[in-house]
Amino acid sequence: MSGLSDWLQQNKLPVGKTAERAFDWMKENLSGVFDAIANGLDSMIGWVLWLLQKPPEIVIIAVFVALAWYLQRSWKVCLGIFLGFLFIINQGYWKETTESLTLILASCIVCMGLGVPIGIYVAHRPRVYAAVSPLLDLMQTLPTFVYLIPAIVFFGLGMVPGLIATVIFVLPAPIRLTQLGISSTPPALVEAVTAFGGTPRQTLWKVELPYARPQIMAGLNQTIMLSLSMVVIAALVGANGLGVPVIRALQSVNTAKGFESGFVIVVVAIILDRMLRREVRR
């Protein structure tokens, strides 16, 4: 058995070297593309951050409470969200919270903007979905720290590589749930629309998307929650937000700061979950 192990180790498959050569080639030949992506994402992040930090805190809180009322029609949920934001301000983490919300909102824009169209496309082409399904599994099962290496290589340090790593990890969720919703549309409904002369575009907008709306909203909820789970990991590549005090607390073994920032992350997760919970059920 030891002889077999030695032979296998001596004939090691060049997985790491192949990946390294691929990244080196992309860095040399696609640097302009990566620079354009970085500039576009950096501009979007800057605008979202400006919208969250420029107005007074009470204005942002009022916007979130109003949005919660529009989605939930529950004064208890609105009160909980209001108290949650007051707790964040009380703990002194408003700036970090807005930075994390910027990362979450930016990842939602990118993931839903890519995930929903891709999910619709693969829902109508089962063979394509079967082909890309292993890739989606790889994106979600590969350790997220591995994404940080090419993100740093291509985009340097800051919010952009954190956003890229977050998108790679989160993107499979909206793709899968959109595909599930579209493919679950009853064939009888599609056939009825087709029989009355409906075009594929009309079938998509009038039947498939309304029927898939609960799954798409579930994809949005998953996108938000998974993006929030990446705030600490994104801080390792220079992304600002609530992950930064967590990392600093770990480095200095500061129990107080660790629990403060950790509870604030939990409060943000509860706020976002309660805002979307009823929409997901629909």
mmCIF file of C-alpha atoms in Angstrom:
data_model
loop_
_atom_site.group_PDB
_atom_site.id
_atom_site.type_symbol
_atom_site.label_atom_id
_atom_site.label_comp_id
_atom_site.label_asym_id
_atom_site.label_seq_id
_atom_site.Cartn_x
_atom_site.Cartn_y
_atom_site.Cartn_z
ATOM 1 C CA MET A 1 0.000 0.000 0.000
ATOM 2 C CA SER A 2 2.875 2.352 0.765
ATOM 3 C CA GLY A 3 4.251 1.716 -2.714
ATOM 4 C CA LEU A 4 0.948 2.793 -4.252
ATOM 5 C CA SER A 5 0.900 5.926 -2.085
ATOM 6 C CA ASP A 6 4.437 6.808 -3.139
ATOM 7 C CA TRP A 7 3.581 6.283 -6.808
ATOM 8 C CA LEU A 8 0.462 8.475 -6.504
ATOM 9 C CA GLN A 9 2.401 11.250 -4.799
ATOM 10 C CA GLN A 10 5.190 11.089 -7.386
ATOM 11 C CA ASN A 11 2.602 11.386 -10.167
ATOM 12 C CA LYS A 12 0.612 14.174 -8.572
ATOM 13 C CA LEU A 13 -2.004 15.764 -10.828
ATOM 14 C CA PRO A 14 -1.031 19.400 -11.455
ATOM 15 C CA VAL A 15 -4.249 20.902 -10.068
ATOM 16 C CA GLY A 16 -2.597 23.777 -8.242
ATOM 17 C CA LYS A 17 -0.052 24.527 -10.970
ATOM 18 C CA THR A 18 -2.751 24.486 -13.645
ATOM 19 C CA ALA A 19 -4.884 26.932 -11.663
ATOM 20 C CA GLU A 20 -1.846 29.147 -11.094
ATOM 21 C CA ARG A 21 -0.983 29.199 -14.808
ATOM 22 C CA ALA A 22 -4.616 29.999 -15.662
ATOM 23 C CA PHE A 23 -4.683 32.916 -13.222
ATOM 24 C CA ASP A 24 -1.318 34.184 -14.494
ATOM 25 C CA TRP A 25 -2.612 34.094 -18.069
ATOM 26 C CA MET A 26 -5.787 35.961 -17.126
ATOM 27 C CA LYS A 27 -3.813 38.552 -15.200
ATOM 28 C CA GLU A 28 -1.537 39.196 -18.179
ATOM 29 C CA ASN A 29 -4.170 39.161 -20.938
ATOM 30 C CA LEU A 30 -7.394 40.308 -19.245
ATOM 31 C CA SER A 31 -6.104 43.076 -17.010
ATOM 32 C CA GLY A 32 -8.164 45.675 -18.906
ATOM 33 C CA VAL A 33 -11.354 43.689 -18.345
ATOM 34 C CA PHE A 34 -10.651 43.333 -14.637
ATOM 35 C CA ASP A 35 -9.865 47.043 -14.355
ATOM 36 C CA ALA A 36 -13.182 47.910 -16.019
ATOM 37 C CA ILE A 37 -15.070 45.563 -13.690
ATOM 38 C CA ALA A 38 -13.269 47.005 -10.677
ATOM 39 C CA ASN A 39 -14.045 50.582 -11.708
ATOM 40 C CA GLY A 40 -17.724 49.799 -12.315
ATOM 41 C CA LEU A 41 -18.157 47.956 -9.025
ATOM 42 C CA ASP A 42 -16.218 50.603 -7.132
ATOM 43 C CA SER A 43 -18.519 53.307 -8.523
ATOM 44 C CA MET A 44 -21.629 51.338 -7.552
ATOM 45 C CA ILE A 45 -20.264 50.734 -4.053
ATOM 46 C CA GLY A 46 -19.456 54.430 -3.719
ATOM 47 C CA TRP A 47 -22.988 55.484 -4.692
ATOM 48 C CA VAL A 48 -24.664 52.996 -2.335
ATOM 49 C CA LEU A 49 -22.346 53.996 0.504
ATOM 50 C CA TRP A 50 -23.093 57.666 -0.144
ATOM 51 C CA LEU A 51 -26.832 57.018 -0.036
ATOM 52 C CA LEU A 52 -26.518 55.237 3.315
ATOM 53 C CA GLN A 53 -24.036 57.580 5.003
ATOM 54 C CA LYS A 54 -24.874 61.050 3.679
ATOM 55 C CA PRO A 55 -28.399 61.424 5.183
ATOM 56 C CA PRO A 56 -28.845 61.559 8.975
ATOM 57 C CA GLU A 57 -29.254 58.232 10.752
ATOM 58 C CA ILE A 58 -32.924 58.880 11.509
ATOM 59 C CA VAL A 59 -33.674 59.301 7.796
ATOM 60 C CA ILE A 60 -32.140 55.921 6.922
ATOM 61 C CA ILE A 61 -33.991 54.305 9.817
ATOM 62 C CA ALA A 62 -37.262 55.864 8.644
ATOM 63 C CA VAL A 63 -36.682 54.510 5.127
ATOM 64 C CA PHE A 64 -36.118 50.976 6.426
ATOM 65 C CA VAL A 65 -39.152 51.178 8.726
ATOM 66 C CA ALA A 66 -41.320 52.451 5.868
ATOM 67 C CA LEU A 67 -40.080 49.659 3.609
ATOM 68 C CA ALA A 68 -40.818 47.135 6.355
ATOM 69 C CA TRP A 69 -44.349 48.519 6.698
ATOM 70 C CA TYR A 70 -44.859 48.294 2.935
ATOM 71 C CA LEU A 71 -43.706 44.670 2.872
ATOM 72 C CA GLN A 72 -45.111 43.412 6.161
ATOM 73 C CA ARG A 73 -48.015 45.678 7.241
ATOM 74 C CA SER A 74 -47.038 44.873 10.840
ATOM 75 C CA TRP A 75 -46.343 47.517 13.465
ATOM 76 C CA LYS A 76 -44.554 44.921 15.596
ATOM 77 C CA VAL A 77 -42.017 44.252 12.843
ATOM 78 C CA CYS A 78 -41.557 47.985 12.263
ATOM 79 C CA LEU A 79 -41.031 48.572 15.986
ATOM 80 C CA GLY A 80 -38.503 45.748 16.150
ATOM 81 C CA ILE A 81 -36.568 47.175 13.205
ATOM 82 C CA PHE A 82 -36.616 50.648 14.761
ATOM 83 C CA LEU A 83 -35.322 49.307 18.084
ATOM 84 C CA GLY A 84 -32.705 47.226 16.277
ATOM 85 C CA PHE A 85 -31.259 50.295 14.575
ATOM 86 C CA LEU A 86 -31.323 52.202 17.875
ATOM 87 C CA PHE A 87 -29.305 49.358 19.417
ATOM 88 C CA ILE A 88 -26.751 49.609 16.596
ATOM 89 C CA ILE A 89 -26.367 53.359 17.152
ATOM 90 C CA ASN A 90 -26.168 52.812 20.904
ATOM 91 C CA GLN A 91 -23.267 50.395 20.465
ATOM 92 C CA GLY A 92 -21.423 52.833 18.190
ATOM 93 C CA TYR A 93 -21.432 50.692 15.021
ATOM 94 C CA TRP A 94 -23.541 52.797 12.669
ATOM 95 C CA LYS A 95 -20.705 53.516 10.211
ATOM 96 C CA GLU A 96 -19.650 49.846 10.086
ATOM 97 C CA THR A 97 -23.280 48.799 9.653
ATOM 98 C CA THR A 98 -23.789 51.093 6.667
ATOM 99 C CA GLU A 99 -20.581 49.719 5.125
ATOM 100 C CA SER A 100 -21.807 46.148 5.569
ATOM 101 C CA LEU A 101 -25.230 47.081 4.194
ATOM 102 C CA THR A 102 -23.432 48.572 1.186
ATOM 103 C CA LEU A 103 -21.674 45.260 0.549
ATOM 104 C CA ILE A 104 -24.946 43.371 0.985
ATOM 105 C CA LEU A 105 -26.972 45.672 -1.294
ATOM 106 C CA ALA A 106 -24.241 45.691 -3.949
ATOM 107 C CA SER A 107 -24.031 41.895 -3.910
ATOM 108 C CA CYS A 108 -27.837 41.710 -4.176
ATOM 109 C CA ILE A 109 -27.791 43.982 -7.227
ATOM 110 C CA VAL A 110 -25.100 41.906 -8.933
ATOM 111 C CA CYS A 111 -26.375 38.461 -7.880
ATOM 112 C CA MET A 112 -30.032 39.091 -8.693
ATOM 113 C CA GLY A 113 -29.098 40.914 -11.911
ATOM 114 C CA LEU A 114 -27.116 37.866 -13.035
ATOM 115 C CA GLY A 115 -28.865 35.053 -11.193
ATOM 116 C CA VAL A 116 -32.461 35.646 -12.321
ATOM 117 C CA PRO A 117 -31.708 35.825 -16.083
ATOM 118 C CA ILE A 118 -29.368 32.826 -15.842
ATOM 119 C CA GLY A 119 -31.984 30.905 -13.842
ATOM 120 C CA ILE A 120 -34.627 31.663 -16.476
ATOM 121 C CA TYR A 121 -32.270 30.582 -19.256
ATOM 122 C CA VAL A 122 -31.299 27.247 -17.694
ATOM 123 C CA ALA A 123 -34.911 26.547 -16.658
ATOM 124 C CA HIS A 124 -35.850 26.446 -20.349
ATOM 125 C CA ARG A 125 -32.783 24.332 -21.207
ATOM 126 C CA PRO A 126 -32.532 21.343 -18.836
ATOM 127 C CA ARG A 127 -29.368 20.043 -20.510
ATOM 128 C CA VAL A 128 -27.584 23.348 -19.906
ATOM 129 C CA TYR A 129 -28.686 23.286 -16.267
ATOM 130 C CA ALA A 130 -27.396 19.728 -15.880
ATOM 131 C CA ALA A 131 -24.061 20.878 -17.324
ATOM 132 C CA VAL A 132 -23.683 23.948 -15.079
ATOM 133 C CA SER A 133 -25.051 22.305 -11.923
ATOM 134 C CA PRO A 134 -21.634 20.851 -10.920
ATOM 135 C CA LEU A 135 -20.128 24.316 -11.329
ATOM 136 C CA LEU A 136 -22.780 25.777 -9.025
ATOM 137 C CA ASP A 137 -22.029 23.035 -6.495
ATOM 138 C CA LEU A 138 -18.331 23.889 -6.695
ATOM 139 C CA MET A 139 -19.012 27.606 -6.155
ATOM 140 C CA GLN A 140 -20.918 26.871 -2.950
ATOM 141 C CA THR A 141 -18.760 24.069 -1.529
ATOM 142 C CA LEU A 142 -15.279 25.401 -2.271
ATOM 143 C CA PRO A 143 -13.966 27.082 0.908
ATOM 144 C CA THR A 144 -14.716 30.774 0.675
ATOM 145 C CA PHE A 145 -11.168 31.664 1.690
ATOM 146 C CA VAL A 146 -10.010 30.219 -1.634
ATOM 147 C CA TYR A 147 -12.005 32.920 -3.477
ATOM 148 C CA LEU A 148 -10.016 35.597 -1.706
ATOM 149 C CA ILE A 149 -6.752 34.617 -3.424
ATOM 150 C CA PRO A 150 -7.787 35.373 -7.050
ATOM 151 C CA ALA A 151 -9.848 38.326 -5.806
ATOM 152 C CA ILE A 152 -6.705 39.893 -4.345
ATOM 153 C CA VAL A 153 -4.648 38.980 -7.427
ATOM 154 C CA PHE A 154 -7.092 40.576 -9.876
ATOM 155 C CA PHE A 155 -8.587 43.432 -7.826
ATOM 156 C CA GLY A 156 -6.181 44.213 -4.987
ATOM 157 C CA LEU A 157 -7.481 45.085 -1.522
ATOM 158 C CA GLY A 158 -10.699 46.847 -0.578
ATOM 159 C CA MET A 159 -14.442 46.506 -1.005
ATOM 160 C CA VAL A 160 -14.286 45.272 -4.617
ATOM 161 C CA PRO A 161 -12.480 41.957 -3.938
ATOM 162 C CA GLY A 162 -14.785 41.392 -0.968
ATOM 163 C CA LEU A 163 -17.764 41.948 -3.264
ATOM 164 C CA ILE A 164 -16.342 39.614 -5.916
ATOM 165 C CA ALA A 165 -15.759 36.825 -3.386
ATOM 166 C CA THR A 166 -19.266 37.356 -2.002
ATOM 167 C CA VAL A 167 -20.861 37.209 -5.452
ATOM 168 C CA ILE A 168 -19.059 33.967 -6.354
ATOM 169 C CA PHE A 169 -20.277 32.350 -3.142
ATOM 170 C CA VAL A 170 -23.844 33.710 -3.258
ATOM 171 C CA LEU A 171 -24.684 33.604 -6.989
ATOM 172 C CA PRO A 172 -25.750 29.911 -7.113
ATOM 173 C CA ALA A 173 -28.661 30.588 -4.719
ATOM 174 C CA PRO A 174 -30.692 32.934 -6.981
ATOM 175 C CA ILE A 175 -29.831 30.818 -10.034
ATOM 176 C CA ARG A 176 -31.103 27.604 -8.445
ATOM 177 C CA LEU A 177 -34.231 29.109 -6.902
ATOM 178 C CA THR A 178 -35.173 30.975 -10.082
ATOM 179 C CA GLN A 179 -34.675 27.796 -12.096
ATOM 180 C CA LEU A 180 -36.834 25.900 -9.588
ATOM 181 C CA GLY A 181 -39.626 28.450 -9.775
ATOM 182 C CA ILE A 182 -39.699 28.688 -13.572
ATOM 183 C CA SER A 183 -39.448 24.930 -14.119
ATOM 184 C CA SER A 184 -42.232 24.321 -11.557
ATOM 185 C CA THR A 185 -44.763 26.300 -13.588
ATOM 186 C CA PRO A 186 -47.642 23.914 -14.401
ATOM 187 C CA PRO A 187 -47.401 22.809 -18.045
ATOM 188 C CA ALA A 188 -51.163 23.296 -18.391
ATOM 189 C CA LEU A 189 -50.785 27.048 -17.809
ATOM 190 C CA VAL A 190 -48.010 27.328 -20.379
ATOM 191 C CA GLU A 191 -49.993 25.293 -22.893
ATOM 192 C CA ALA A 192 -53.097 27.446 -22.345
ATOM 193 C CA VAL A 193 -51.174 30.654 -23.026
ATOM 194 C CA THR A 194 -49.561 29.110 -26.093
ATOM 195 C CA ALA A 195 -52.937 27.857 -27.366
ATOM 196 C CA PHE A 196 -54.325 31.387 -27.209
ATOM 197 C CA GLY A 197 -51.430 32.716 -29.279
ATOM 198 C CA GLY A 198 -49.134 33.858 -26.518
ATOM 199 C CA THR A 199 -45.509 34.413 -27.469
ATOM 200 C CA PRO A 200 -42.628 33.000 -25.391
ATOM 201 C CA ARG A 201 -42.008 36.494 -23.995
ATOM 202 C CA GLN A 202 -45.656 36.843 -22.957
ATOM 203 C CA THR A 203 -45.580 33.375 -21.409
ATOM 204 C CA LEU A 204 -42.525 34.346 -19.385
ATOM 205 C CA TRP A 205 -43.892 37.664 -18.111
ATOM 206 C CA LYS A 206 -47.556 36.713 -17.682
ATOM 207 C CA VAL A 207 -47.272 33.148 -16.360
ATOM 208 C CA GLU A 208 -43.818 31.887 -15.449
ATOM 209 C CA LEU A 209 -42.419 34.863 -13.552
ATOM 210 C CA PRO A 210 -45.593 35.469 -11.477
ATOM 211 C CA TYR A 211 -45.705 31.763 -10.634
ATOM 212 C CA ALA A 212 -42.007 31.733 -9.745
ATOM 213 C CA ARG A 213 -42.218 34.929 -7.659
ATOM 214 C CA PRO A 214 -42.097 33.152 -4.243
ATOM 215 C CA GLN A 215 -38.976 31.238 -5.251
ATOM 216 C CA ILE A 216 -37.342 34.391 -6.660
ATOM 217 C CA MET A 217 -38.066 36.230 -3.408
ATOM 218 C CA ALA A 218 -36.624 33.282 -1.517
ATOM 219 C CA GLY A 219 -33.541 33.663 -3.688
ATOM 220 C CA LEU A 220 -33.342 37.334 -2.704
ATOM 221 C CA ASN A 221 -33.646 36.425 0.966
ATOM 222 C CA GLN A 222 -30.914 33.793 0.626
ATOM 223 C CA THR A 223 -28.732 36.284 -1.236
ATOM 224 C CA ILE A 224 -29.029 38.784 1.602
ATOM 225 C CA MET A 225 -28.370 36.241 4.346
ATOM 226 C CA LEU A 226 -25.416 34.619 2.576
ATOM 227 C CA SER A 227 -23.945 38.043 1.788
ATOM 228 C CA LEU A 228 -24.215 38.966 5.441
ATOM 229 C CA SER A 229 -22.390 35.764 6.365
ATOM 230 C CA MET A 230 -19.470 36.944 4.215
ATOM 231 C CA VAL A 231 -18.876 40.284 5.951
ATOM 232 C CA VAL A 232 -16.243 38.868 8.304
ATOM 233 C CA ILE A 233 -14.464 36.939 5.545
ATOM 234 C CA ALA A 234 -14.545 39.967 3.234
ATOM 235 C CA ALA A 235 -12.811 41.996 5.960
ATOM 236 C CA LEU A 236 -9.747 39.817 5.460
ATOM 237 C CA VAL A 237 -9.201 41.413 2.029
ATOM 238 C CA GLY A 238 -9.709 44.969 3.214
ATOM 239 C CA ALA A 239 -13.490 45.302 2.921
ATOM 240 C CA ASN A 240 -14.879 47.739 5.467
ATOM 241 C CA GLY A 241 -17.841 46.891 7.632
ATOM 242 C CA LEU A 242 -18.790 44.880 10.692
ATOM 243 C CA GLY A 243 -16.202 42.242 9.890
ATOM 244 C CA VAL A 244 -13.366 44.643 10.719
ATOM 245 C CA PRO A 245 -14.094 44.929 14.486
ATOM 246 C CA VAL A 246 -14.598 41.163 14.627
ATOM 247 C CA ILE A 247 -11.160 40.579 13.104
ATOM 248 C CA ARG A 248 -9.582 43.167 15.410
ATOM 249 C CA ALA A 249 -11.261 41.619 18.445
ATOM 250 C CA LEU A 250 -9.908 38.203 17.424
ATOM 251 C CA GLN A 251 -6.396 39.548 16.949
ATOM 252 C CA SER A 252 -6.364 41.359 20.294
ATOM 253 C CA VAL A 253 -8.481 38.747 22.152
ATOM 254 C CA ASN A 254 -10.924 41.530 23.021
ATOM 255 C CA THR A 255 -14.024 39.752 24.315
ATOM 256 C CA ALA A 256 -16.078 42.920 24.733
ATOM 257 C CA LYS A 257 -15.525 44.172 21.175
ATOM 258 C CA GLY A 258 -16.072 40.679 19.777
ATOM 259 C CA PHE A 259 -19.453 40.275 21.456
ATOM 260 C CA GLU A 260 -20.510 43.839 20.618
ATOM 261 C CA SER A 261 -19.779 43.500 16.899
ATOM 262 C CA GLY A 262 -21.139 39.951 16.867
ATOM 263 C CA PHE A 263 -24.473 41.004 18.377
ATOM 264 C CA VAL A 264 -24.708 43.906 15.927
ATOM 265 C CA ILE A 265 -24.275 41.447 13.026
ATOM 266 C CA VAL A 266 -27.057 39.307 14.507
ATOM 267 C CA VAL A 267 -29.324 42.365 14.830
ATOM 268 C CA VAL A 268 -28.685 43.315 11.185
ATOM 269 C CA ALA A 269 -29.508 39.741 10.127
ATOM 270 C CA ILE A 270 -32.770 39.813 12.110
ATOM 271 C CA ILE A 271 -33.737 43.205 10.653
ATOM 272 C CA LEU A 272 -33.213 42.057 7.061
ATOM 273 C CA ASP A 273 -34.871 38.683 7.632
ATOM 274 C CA ARG A 274 -37.989 40.172 9.225
ATOM 275 C CA MET A 275 -38.337 42.685 6.408
ATOM 276 C CA LEU A 276 -38.469 39.955 3.753
ATOM 277 C CA ARG A 277 -39.986 37.004 5.581
ATOM 278 C CA ARG A 278 -43.599 37.569 4.507
ATOM 279 C CA GLU A 279 -42.556 38.187 0.892
ATOM 280 C CA VAL A 280 -40.716 34.865 0.864
ATOM 281 C CA ARG A 281 -43.844 33.027 1.999
ATOM 282 C CA ARG A 282 -45.793 34.425 -0.888
#
